[in-house]
Amino acid sequence: MVTLAIITITSPGIQTTVQDRAGRPGLWDVGVPPSGAADELSFALINAAVGNPDNAAGLECVLAGPVLTCDEDRLVCVGGAVNNATIDGLRVRPGMVVRLPAGAVLDVGPLDGPGTRGYLAIEGGLDVPRVLGSRSTFVLGGFGGHDGRPLAAGDQLQLGRRENLLSPISVELPSISDSWELRVIPGPHGAPDHLTDEGVEAFFGTDWIVDHRSDRTGVRLVGPVPQWARTDGGEAGLHPSNVHDSAYPVGGIMLSGDTPVIVGKDGPSLGGFVVPAVVIEADRWMLGQLRAGDAVQLVPVSFDAAAEAIAVRRAWLADLRQTPAPAVAPVSGAARPEVLHRSDGVPPYTIRCAGERHLLVEAGPAELDLTVRVWIHLLAQALRDDRPAGVAEIVEGVRSLLVAVDSDRLGLVELAERLAFLAAGLADPETVVLPAREVILPIAFDHPEAHEAMRRYATSVRPDAPWCPDNVEFIRRVNDLTARDEVFEIVQAATYLVVGLGDVYLGAPVAVPIDPRHRLVTTKYNPARTWTPQNAVGIGGIYLCVYGMEGPGGYQLVGRTVPVWRLSPADEQPWLLRQFDLIRFTPVTAEQLAHERAEIAAGRADLRVSPSTFSIADVRRIEQEAPVDIATVRARRRAAFEAERARWGA
């Protein structure tokens, strides 16, 4: 029996986690982020330097590195923002492969800038269990790495075998600064639909500052308020940044209210905000090194420039013995999103680039149409059934479809042509009957944890927000309801159709009432909350969401329900809901909910589920039975919506 070497953590540093390079791609459609090293370039270089395979795991730390020992001699290499590492008090140069003798003390040291994340690669890699295909830690989700958490003093981690590794070689690391030029591909959103032409020019002309609230989920930028081309997001929300829920690419720059946020490796896959640009693949490593106070300029470049930049990167990593090629200088590209295909059929749709690795299909007008939602699902299914090599992710939104590719294997133009061909052969969504399930979820309205989230927001983020101090009262006012309890009565009476998964992570559903009379209209927080309790239930625009885990959020909170995600060692599917599930809520007390939550989390109970179907005919039947009532409710809520917006303006 072979005894594996062990490292022991003496002092953990700050947010030190196990990460690998690629993370866990392929689960973006259910809200599982890829995770993996935030600065994947530095990580890949030092991992290759010690001879490890591409998928070996190492350590990532933030602002301060760990102190550790190993019980046998191993080669190590540090990189990223590390500049104070020592072994038994002797300085270690970043990028240089050195021997860590058994029992010697490796102190990665403080990361005092520039840059914010440091990396340690150890010969053989870290032999922690793979979870959903990766050793990377997703701290917010509580899985991967070492028990799904940052390392603590006394933790011990096994190392992998040293047989069959490549020869070690010291490497030159990318330079890190406090002033950055991030190359971006404009779009998929922009002028004239969302921003003015002047607003687009200002967006790319601003020297943005990195906000201190940035982390692995996203990098917030501080700067001028965007110049919007519209006054609101319609049914998607009161703010002009709001759109019907659509998938984000990693590196996508969403405008969360008036705040640009660059989606990180632990970021959300689905949300309701405009994305005016996407960081190119070759520059994504920089997101892991942006430090609070750093200056950032967003430089729009052409697809050719982006392709050349990633080709240079791949050539460098393929042969570390060559002299690194100089960085490709930014060459300005068009500032408008590039449309690869447009159809005036039924429904009309466009296919735009979302960076150089993603296509975004958007169908129909910018409003909720469940016929369009079914059409999007049919297109996604057709692509899954006839999936070209190189398609990495297929993520359904309310009226959109995001497709990610391996840019080394499949081009976006070729993919757009394939999608247009598949779209031409789809069945009429009006005639399709989809398999579904009726799911009964308990809900504790006015749950104490929901009110704690409201209290924290009012205390530390924006006390003057119109939804403070009580989200439910805000929903009542904006929907012209007489009493606060009417909000709860409408949520209880509604049947919610799941139209997206992974909205705020881990299988969390975004759902809309099938009956238009039950569609409460509200807006999302601006800026977003920094904390939301796990399984909080909120409403944003006309949509309802169940939060899959603790984390940031923007929906107006009405209560809390049971877990919709359960990761078990039995390798069962961890997301408990599916597209087109029909959700009904039944009220319970907070005490009853606590019991049901514990039973489901422990695997002793499951969601209450029964077979069902969904079709557009179901929607048409409701519309035909109560056309006047539906029109009256919509008009009253629209008037209240406009009145609330006027109060904001005043």
PDB file of C-alpha atoms in Angstrom, residues 321-560:
ATOM      1  CA  ARG A 321      10.594  26.951 -22.944  1.00  0.00           C
ATOM      2  CA  GLN A 322       9.841  29.545 -25.568  1.00  0.00           C
ATOM      3  CA  THR A 323      10.121  33.243 -24.795  1.00  0.00           C
ATOM      4  CA  PRO A 324       6.620  34.548 -24.030  1.00  0.00           C
ATOM      5  CA  ALA A 325       5.298  36.542 -26.943  1.00  0.00           C
ATOM      6  CA  PRO A 326       4.524  40.191 -26.186  1.00  0.00           C
ATOM      7  CA  ALA A 327       0.910  40.901 -25.368  1.00  0.00           C
ATOM      8  CA  VAL A 328      -1.237  41.731 -28.367  1.00  0.00           C
ATOM      9  CA  ALA A 329      -1.821  45.483 -28.256  1.00  0.00           C
ATOM     10  CA  PRO A 330      -5.482  46.476 -27.989  1.00  0.00           C
ATOM     11  CA  VAL A 331      -6.933  47.347 -31.381  1.00  0.00           C
ATOM     12  CA  SER A 332     -10.248  49.094 -31.132  1.00  0.00           C
ATOM     13  CA  GLY A 333     -13.218  47.313 -32.641  1.00  0.00           C
ATOM     14  CA  ALA A 334     -16.803  48.342 -33.278  1.00  0.00           C
ATOM     15  CA  ALA A 335     -18.611  49.579 -30.147  1.00  0.00           C
ATOM     16  CA  ARG A 336     -21.926  47.988 -31.142  1.00  0.00           C
ATOM     17  CA  PRO A 337     -22.887  44.326 -30.655  1.00  0.00           C
ATOM     18  CA  GLU A 338     -22.261  42.163 -33.708  1.00  0.00           C
ATOM     19  CA  VAL A 339     -25.363  40.480 -35.129  1.00  0.00           C
ATOM     20  CA  LEU A 340     -24.549  37.158 -36.828  1.00  0.00           C
ATOM     21  CA  HIS A 341     -28.087  36.306 -37.914  1.00  0.00           C
ATOM     22  CA  ARG A 342     -31.496  37.926 -37.897  1.00  0.00           C
ATOM     23  CA  SER A 343     -34.855  36.349 -38.745  1.00  0.00           C
ATOM     24  CA  ASP A 344     -38.229  38.033 -39.209  1.00  0.00           C
ATOM     25  CA  GLY A 345     -40.097  34.753 -38.812  1.00  0.00           C
ATOM     26  CA  VAL A 346     -42.438  33.705 -36.010  1.00  0.00           C
ATOM     27  CA  PRO A 347     -41.060  34.488 -33.556  1.00  0.00           C
ATOM     28  CA  PRO A 348     -38.517  36.981 -34.902  1.00  0.00           C
ATOM     29  CA  TYR A 349     -35.076  36.427 -33.420  1.00  0.00           C
ATOM     30  CA  THR A 350     -31.498  37.645 -33.523  1.00  0.00           C
ATOM     31  CA  ILE A 351     -28.227  35.826 -32.873  1.00  0.00           C
ATOM     32  CA  ARG A 352     -25.542  38.063 -31.380  1.00  0.00           C
ATOM     33  CA  CYS A 353     -22.057  37.449 -30.078  1.00  0.00           C
ATOM     34  CA  ALA A 354     -21.591  37.602 -26.301  1.00  0.00           C
ATOM     35  CA  GLY A 355     -17.812  37.737 -26.321  1.00  0.00           C
ATOM     36  CA  GLU A 356     -15.807  35.491 -28.625  1.00  0.00           C
ATOM     37  CA  ARG A 357     -16.904  32.257 -26.883  1.00  0.00           C
ATOM     38  CA  HIS A 358     -20.686  32.708 -26.618  1.00  0.00           C
ATOM     39  CA  LEU A 359     -23.721  33.285 -28.801  1.00  0.00           C
ATOM     40  CA  LEU A 360     -26.934  34.779 -27.443  1.00  0.00           C
ATOM     41  CA  VAL A 361     -30.209  34.058 -29.238  1.00  0.00           C
ATOM     42  CA  GLU A 362     -32.977  36.517 -28.316  1.00  0.00           C
ATOM     43  CA  ALA A 363     -36.509  35.906 -29.593  1.00  0.00           C
ATOM     44  CA  GLY A 364     -39.662  37.973 -29.756  1.00  0.00           C
ATOM     45  CA  PRO A 365     -40.262  41.445 -28.315  1.00  0.00           C
ATOM     46  CA  ALA A 366     -38.805  42.436 -24.930  1.00  0.00           C
ATOM     47  CA  GLU A 367     -41.791  41.159 -22.974  1.00  0.00           C
ATOM     48  CA  LEU A 368     -42.945  37.898 -21.464  1.00  0.00           C
ATOM     49  CA  ASP A 369     -44.500  35.582 -24.042  1.00  0.00           C
ATOM     50  CA  LEU A 370     -44.733  31.963 -22.948  1.00  0.00           C
ATOM     51  CA  THR A 371     -45.024  30.909 -26.595  1.00  0.00           C
ATOM     52  CA  VAL A 372     -41.549  32.378 -27.132  1.00  0.00           C
ATOM     53  CA  ARG A 373     -40.332  30.622 -23.981  1.00  0.00           C
ATOM     54  CA  VAL A 374     -41.480  27.256 -25.383  1.00  0.00           C
ATOM     55  CA  TRP A 375     -39.822  28.101 -28.722  1.00  0.00           C
ATOM     56  CA  ILE A 376     -36.528  28.756 -26.928  1.00  0.00           C
ATOM     57  CA  HIS A 377     -36.845  25.388 -25.171  1.00  0.00           C
ATOM     58  CA  LEU A 378     -37.502  23.599 -28.453  1.00  0.00           C
ATOM     59  CA  LEU A 379     -34.436  25.247 -30.011  1.00  0.00           C
ATOM     60  CA  ALA A 380     -32.290  24.243 -27.019  1.00  0.00           C
ATOM     61  CA  GLN A 381     -33.539  20.660 -27.245  1.00  0.00           C
ATOM     62  CA  ALA A 382     -32.854  20.546 -30.975  1.00  0.00           C
ATOM     63  CA  LEU A 383     -29.275  21.697 -30.359  1.00  0.00           C
ATOM     64  CA  ARG A 384     -28.796  19.141 -27.580  1.00  0.00           C
ATOM     65  CA  ASP A 385     -30.070  16.403 -29.887  1.00  0.00           C
ATOM     66  CA  ASP A 386     -27.787  17.527 -32.738  1.00  0.00           C
ATOM     67  CA  ARG A 387     -24.891  18.886 -30.701  1.00  0.00           C
ATOM     68  CA  PRO A 388     -21.769  19.850 -32.677  1.00  0.00           C
ATOM     69  CA  ALA A 389     -18.371  19.049 -31.218  1.00  0.00           C
ATOM     70  CA  GLY A 390     -17.171  22.134 -29.384  1.00  0.00           C
ATOM     71  CA  VAL A 391     -20.479  23.187 -27.799  1.00  0.00           C
ATOM     72  CA  ALA A 392     -19.685  23.548 -24.088  1.00  0.00           C
ATOM     73  CA  GLU A 393     -22.850  25.002 -22.495  1.00  0.00           C
ATOM     74  CA  ILE A 394     -26.508  25.444 -23.492  1.00  0.00           C
ATOM     75  CA  VAL A 395     -28.415  27.724 -21.111  1.00  0.00           C
ATOM     76  CA  GLU A 396     -32.080  28.638 -21.510  1.00  0.00           C
ATOM     77  CA  GLY A 397     -33.407  32.038 -20.471  1.00  0.00           C
ATOM     78  CA  VAL A 398     -36.915  33.473 -20.555  1.00  0.00           C
ATOM     79  CA  ARG A 399     -36.665  34.688 -24.168  1.00  0.00           C
ATOM     80  CA  SER A 400     -33.041  33.830 -24.847  1.00  0.00           C
ATOM     81  CA  LEU A 401     -30.568  31.010 -25.320  1.00  0.00           C
ATOM     82  CA  LEU A 402     -26.852  31.304 -24.455  1.00  0.00           C
ATOM     83  CA  VAL A 403     -24.509  28.811 -26.102  1.00  0.00           C
ATOM     84  CA  ALA A 404     -20.847  28.565 -25.090  1.00  0.00           C
ATOM     85  CA  VAL A 405     -18.197  27.016 -27.313  1.00  0.00           C
ATOM     86  CA  ASP A 406     -14.643  25.781 -27.096  1.00  0.00           C
ATOM     87  CA  SER A 407     -13.256  28.441 -29.428  1.00  0.00           C
ATOM     88  CA  ASP A 408     -10.454  26.113 -30.507  1.00  0.00           C
ATOM     89  CA  ARG A 409     -12.985  23.605 -31.912  1.00  0.00           C
ATOM     90  CA  LEU A 410     -16.033  25.529 -33.113  1.00  0.00           C
ATOM     91  CA  GLY A 411     -16.485  28.991 -34.588  1.00  0.00           C
ATOM     92  CA  LEU A 412     -19.375  31.284 -33.721  1.00  0.00           C
ATOM     93  CA  VAL A 413     -20.356  31.869 -37.360  1.00  0.00           C
ATOM     94  CA  GLU A 414     -20.631  28.127 -37.953  1.00  0.00           C
ATOM     95  CA  LEU A 415     -22.684  27.729 -34.768  1.00  0.00           C
ATOM     96  CA  ALA A 416     -25.006  30.595 -35.745  1.00  0.00           C
ATOM     97  CA  GLU A 417     -25.654  28.904 -39.080  1.00  0.00           C
ATOM     98  CA  ARG A 418     -26.445  25.623 -37.290  1.00  0.00           C
ATOM     99  CA  LEU A 419     -28.890  27.378 -34.940  1.00  0.00           C
ATOM    100  CA  ALA A 420     -30.640  29.135 -37.829  1.00  0.00           C
ATOM    101  CA  PHE A 421     -31.006  25.779 -39.608  1.00  0.00           C
ATOM    102  CA  LEU A 422     -32.449  24.131 -36.475  1.00  0.00           C
ATOM    103  CA  ALA A 423     -34.810  27.064 -35.845  1.00  0.00           C
ATOM    104  CA  ALA A 424     -36.337  26.655 -39.301  1.00  0.00           C
ATOM    105  CA  GLY A 425     -37.395  23.098 -38.491  1.00  0.00           C
ATOM    106  CA  LEU A 426     -38.952  23.582 -35.044  1.00  0.00           C
ATOM    107  CA  ALA A 427     -42.512  22.519 -34.256  1.00  0.00           C
ATOM    108  CA  ASP A 428     -45.163  25.189 -33.673  1.00  0.00           C
ATOM    109  CA  PRO A 429     -44.917  25.956 -29.916  1.00  0.00           C
ATOM    110  CA  GLU A 430     -48.699  26.526 -29.831  1.00  0.00           C
ATOM    111  CA  THR A 431     -49.209  22.806 -30.525  1.00  0.00           C
ATOM    112  CA  VAL A 432     -46.564  21.322 -28.233  1.00  0.00           C
ATOM    113  CA  VAL A 433     -47.422  19.581 -24.945  1.00  0.00           C
ATOM    114  CA  LEU A 434     -44.435  19.441 -22.599  1.00  0.00           C
ATOM    115  CA  PRO A 435     -44.024  16.915 -19.793  1.00  0.00           C
ATOM    116  CA  ALA A 436     -44.059  18.690 -16.443  1.00  0.00           C
ATOM    117  CA  ARG A 437     -44.557  18.105 -12.735  1.00  0.00           C
ATOM    118  CA  GLU A 438     -46.715  19.816 -10.144  1.00  0.00           C
ATOM    119  CA  VAL A 439     -44.510  20.664  -7.147  1.00  0.00           C
ATOM    120  CA  ILE A 440     -45.962  21.763  -3.804  1.00  0.00           C
ATOM    121  CA  LEU A 441     -43.555  23.882  -1.751  1.00  0.00           C
ATOM    122  CA  PRO A 442     -44.170  25.028   1.817  1.00  0.00           C
ATOM    123  CA  ILE A 443     -43.572  28.736   2.384  1.00  0.00           C
ATOM    124  CA  ALA A 444     -43.206  30.748   5.579  1.00  0.00           C
ATOM    125  CA  PHE A 445     -44.319  34.251   4.624  1.00  0.00           C
ATOM    126  CA  ASP A 446     -42.575  37.101   6.460  1.00  0.00           C
ATOM    127  CA  HIS A 447     -39.840  34.708   7.547  1.00  0.00           C
ATOM    128  CA  PRO A 448     -37.472  36.267  10.148  1.00  0.00           C
ATOM    129  CA  GLU A 449     -34.422  35.594   7.937  1.00  0.00           C
ATOM    130  CA  ALA A 450     -36.022  37.524   5.058  1.00  0.00           C
ATOM    131  CA  HIS A 451     -36.516  40.492   7.367  1.00  0.00           C
ATOM    132  CA  GLU A 452     -32.924  40.143   8.579  1.00  0.00           C
ATOM    133  CA  ALA A 453     -31.764  40.526   4.959  1.00  0.00           C
ATOM    134  CA  MET A 454     -33.914  43.660   4.612  1.00  0.00           C
ATOM    135  CA  ARG A 455     -32.519  45.048   7.880  1.00  0.00           C
ATOM    136  CA  ARG A 456     -28.894  44.473   6.844  1.00  0.00           C
ATOM    137  CA  TYR A 457     -29.501  46.168   3.507  1.00  0.00           C
ATOM    138  CA  ALA A 458     -31.150  49.209   5.083  1.00  0.00           C
ATOM    139  CA  THR A 459     -28.338  49.445   7.634  1.00  0.00           C
ATOM    140  CA  SER A 460     -25.293  48.994   5.447  1.00  0.00           C
ATOM    141  CA  VAL A 461     -26.193  49.525   1.776  1.00  0.00           C
ATOM    142  CA  ARG A 462     -29.050  51.907   0.992  1.00  0.00           C
ATOM    143  CA  PRO A 463     -31.346  53.040   3.826  1.00  0.00           C
ATOM    144  CA  ASP A 464     -33.275  55.432   1.556  1.00  0.00           C
ATOM    145  CA  ALA A 465     -34.274  52.754  -0.986  1.00  0.00           C
ATOM    146  CA  PRO A 466     -38.026  52.794  -1.716  1.00  0.00           C
ATOM    147  CA  TRP A 467     -38.252  49.084  -0.798  1.00  0.00           C
ATOM    148  CA  CYS A 468     -36.874  49.754   2.691  1.00  0.00           C
ATOM    149  CA  PRO A 469     -37.671  48.855   5.365  1.00  0.00           C
ATOM    150  CA  ASP A 470     -40.323  46.362   4.129  1.00  0.00           C
ATOM    151  CA  ASN A 471     -40.199  44.627   0.727  1.00  0.00           C
ATOM    152  CA  VAL A 472     -43.762  43.341   1.004  1.00  0.00           C
ATOM    153  CA  GLU A 473     -45.149  46.802   1.631  1.00  0.00           C
ATOM    154  CA  PHE A 474     -43.236  48.006  -1.435  1.00  0.00           C
ATOM    155  CA  ILE A 475     -44.799  45.231  -3.547  1.00  0.00           C
ATOM    156  CA  ARG A 476     -48.249  46.167  -2.224  1.00  0.00           C
ATOM    157  CA  ARG A 477     -47.772  49.828  -3.130  1.00  0.00           C
ATOM    158  CA  VAL A 478     -46.361  49.185  -6.599  1.00  0.00           C
ATOM    159  CA  ASN A 479     -49.262  46.841  -7.446  1.00  0.00           C
ATOM    160  CA  ASP A 480     -52.030  49.071  -6.054  1.00  0.00           C
ATOM    161  CA  LEU A 481     -53.147  46.483  -3.498  1.00  0.00           C
ATOM    162  CA  THR A 482     -55.249  47.489  -0.509  1.00  0.00           C
ATOM    163  CA  ALA A 483     -53.629  45.414   2.217  1.00  0.00           C
ATOM    164  CA  ARG A 484     -50.169  43.940   2.748  1.00  0.00           C
ATOM    165  CA  ASP A 485     -51.598  40.418   3.170  1.00  0.00           C
ATOM    166  CA  GLU A 486     -52.953  40.557  -0.388  1.00  0.00           C
ATOM    167  CA  VAL A 487     -49.382  40.021  -1.612  1.00  0.00           C
ATOM    168  CA  PHE A 488     -49.266  36.697   0.250  1.00  0.00           C
ATOM    169  CA  GLU A 489     -52.758  35.721  -0.935  1.00  0.00           C
ATOM    170  CA  ILE A 490     -51.774  36.235  -4.584  1.00  0.00           C
ATOM    171  CA  VAL A 491     -48.537  34.231  -4.202  1.00  0.00           C
ATOM    172  CA  GLN A 492     -50.500  31.404  -2.569  1.00  0.00           C
ATOM    173  CA  ALA A 493     -53.204  31.410  -5.263  1.00  0.00           C
ATOM    174  CA  ALA A 494     -50.781  31.395  -8.205  1.00  0.00           C
ATOM    175  CA  THR A 495     -49.423  28.456 -10.180  1.00  0.00           C
ATOM    176  CA  TYR A 496     -45.835  29.347 -11.072  1.00  0.00           C
ATOM    177  CA  LEU A 497     -44.251  27.993 -14.247  1.00  0.00           C
ATOM    178  CA  VAL A 498     -40.487  27.400 -13.983  1.00  0.00           C
ATOM    179  CA  VAL A 499     -38.958  29.239 -16.958  1.00  0.00           C
ATOM    180  CA  GLY A 500     -35.301  29.086 -15.878  1.00  0.00           C
ATOM    181  CA  LEU A 501     -32.972  27.207 -13.546  1.00  0.00           C
ATOM    182  CA  GLY A 502     -29.943  28.575 -11.740  1.00  0.00           C
ATOM    183  CA  ASP A 503     -31.250  32.106 -11.242  1.00  0.00           C
ATOM    184  CA  VAL A 504     -29.042  32.939  -8.266  1.00  0.00           C
ATOM    185  CA  TYR A 505     -27.259  29.573  -8.320  1.00  0.00           C
ATOM    186  CA  LEU A 506     -27.700  25.850  -7.661  1.00  0.00           C
ATOM    187  CA  GLY A 507     -30.901  24.887  -9.419  1.00  0.00           C
ATOM    188  CA  ALA A 508     -32.773  27.933  -8.128  1.00  0.00           C
ATOM    189  CA  PRO A 509     -35.908  28.436 -10.218  1.00  0.00           C
ATOM    190  CA  VAL A 510     -37.097  31.618 -11.847  1.00  0.00           C
ATOM    191  CA  ALA A 511     -40.832  31.222 -12.359  1.00  0.00           C
ATOM    192  CA  VAL A 512     -43.808  33.210 -13.558  1.00  0.00           C
ATOM    193  CA  PRO A 513     -47.538  32.834 -12.796  1.00  0.00           C
ATOM    194  CA  ILE A 514     -49.411  31.186 -15.638  1.00  0.00           C
ATOM    195  CA  ASP A 515     -52.463  33.356 -14.897  1.00  0.00           C
ATOM    196  CA  PRO A 516     -51.621  37.000 -15.762  1.00  0.00           C
ATOM    197  CA  ARG A 517     -53.803  38.200 -12.857  1.00  0.00           C
ATOM    198  CA  HIS A 518     -51.290  36.695 -10.428  1.00  0.00           C
ATOM    199  CA  ARG A 519     -48.266  38.468 -11.945  1.00  0.00           C
ATOM    200  CA  LEU A 520     -47.181  40.940  -9.307  1.00  0.00           C
ATOM    201  CA  VAL A 521     -44.882  43.586 -10.795  1.00  0.00           C
ATOM    202  CA  THR A 522     -41.944  44.990  -8.873  1.00  0.00           C
ATOM    203  CA  THR A 523     -38.291  45.849  -9.399  1.00  0.00           C
ATOM    204  CA  LYS A 524     -34.933  44.511  -8.279  1.00  0.00           C
ATOM    205  CA  TYR A 525     -32.720  46.085  -5.643  1.00  0.00           C
ATOM    206  CA  ASN A 526     -30.332  48.781  -6.888  1.00  0.00           C
ATOM    207  CA  PRO A 527     -27.643  48.160  -5.786  1.00  0.00           C
ATOM    208  CA  ALA A 528     -28.081  44.485  -4.996  1.00  0.00           C
ATOM    209  CA  ARG A 529     -28.105  42.996  -1.498  1.00  0.00           C
ATOM    210  CA  THR A 530     -24.840  41.553  -0.283  1.00  0.00           C
ATOM    211  CA  TRP A 531     -26.630  38.805   1.707  1.00  0.00           C
ATOM    212  CA  THR A 532     -29.755  36.730   1.123  1.00  0.00           C
ATOM    213  CA  PRO A 533     -30.753  33.700   3.244  1.00  0.00           C
ATOM    214  CA  GLN A 534     -30.735  30.306   1.587  1.00  0.00           C
ATOM    215  CA  ASN A 535     -34.106  29.458  -0.019  1.00  0.00           C
ATOM    216  CA  ALA A 536     -35.537  32.921   0.423  1.00  0.00           C
ATOM    217  CA  VAL A 537     -38.470  33.540  -1.942  1.00  0.00           C
ATOM    218  CA  GLY A 538     -38.445  36.840  -3.822  1.00  0.00           C
ATOM    219  CA  ILE A 539     -40.144  38.696  -6.669  1.00  0.00           C
ATOM    220  CA  GLY A 540     -38.367  40.828  -9.289  1.00  0.00           C
ATOM    221  CA  GLY A 541     -40.141  42.247 -12.313  1.00  0.00           C
ATOM    222  CA  ILE A 542     -42.965  39.723 -12.788  1.00  0.00           C
ATOM    223  CA  TYR A 543     -40.764  36.785 -11.816  1.00  0.00           C
ATOM    224  CA  LEU A 544     -40.455  34.750  -8.650  1.00  0.00           C
ATOM    225  CA  CYS A 545     -37.183  33.182  -7.530  1.00  0.00           C
ATOM    226  CA  VAL A 546     -36.157  30.722  -4.834  1.00  0.00           C
ATOM    227  CA  TYR A 547     -32.567  31.425  -3.789  1.00  0.00           C
ATOM    228  CA  GLY A 548     -30.548  28.205  -3.922  1.00  0.00           C
ATOM    229  CA  MET A 549     -28.008  29.318  -1.320  1.00  0.00           C
ATOM    230  CA  GLU A 550     -26.856  32.257   0.772  1.00  0.00           C
ATOM    231  CA  GLY A 551     -25.371  35.069  -1.268  1.00  0.00           C
ATOM    232  CA  PRO A 552     -26.106  38.375  -2.968  1.00  0.00           C
ATOM    233  CA  GLY A 553     -29.486  39.056  -4.544  1.00  0.00           C
ATOM    234  CA  GLY A 554     -31.916  41.650  -5.811  1.00  0.00           C
ATOM    235  CA  TYR A 555     -35.448  40.240  -5.683  1.00  0.00           C
ATOM    236  CA  GLN A 556     -37.976  41.693  -3.204  1.00  0.00           C
ATOM    237  CA  LEU A 557     -38.331  39.092  -0.440  1.00  0.00           C
ATOM    238  CA  VAL A 558     -41.700  37.683   0.657  1.00  0.00           C
ATOM    239  CA  GLY A 559     -40.737  34.544   2.616  1.00  0.00           C
ATOM    240  CA  ARG A 560     -38.689  31.366   2.702  1.00  0.00           C
TER     241      ARG A 560
END
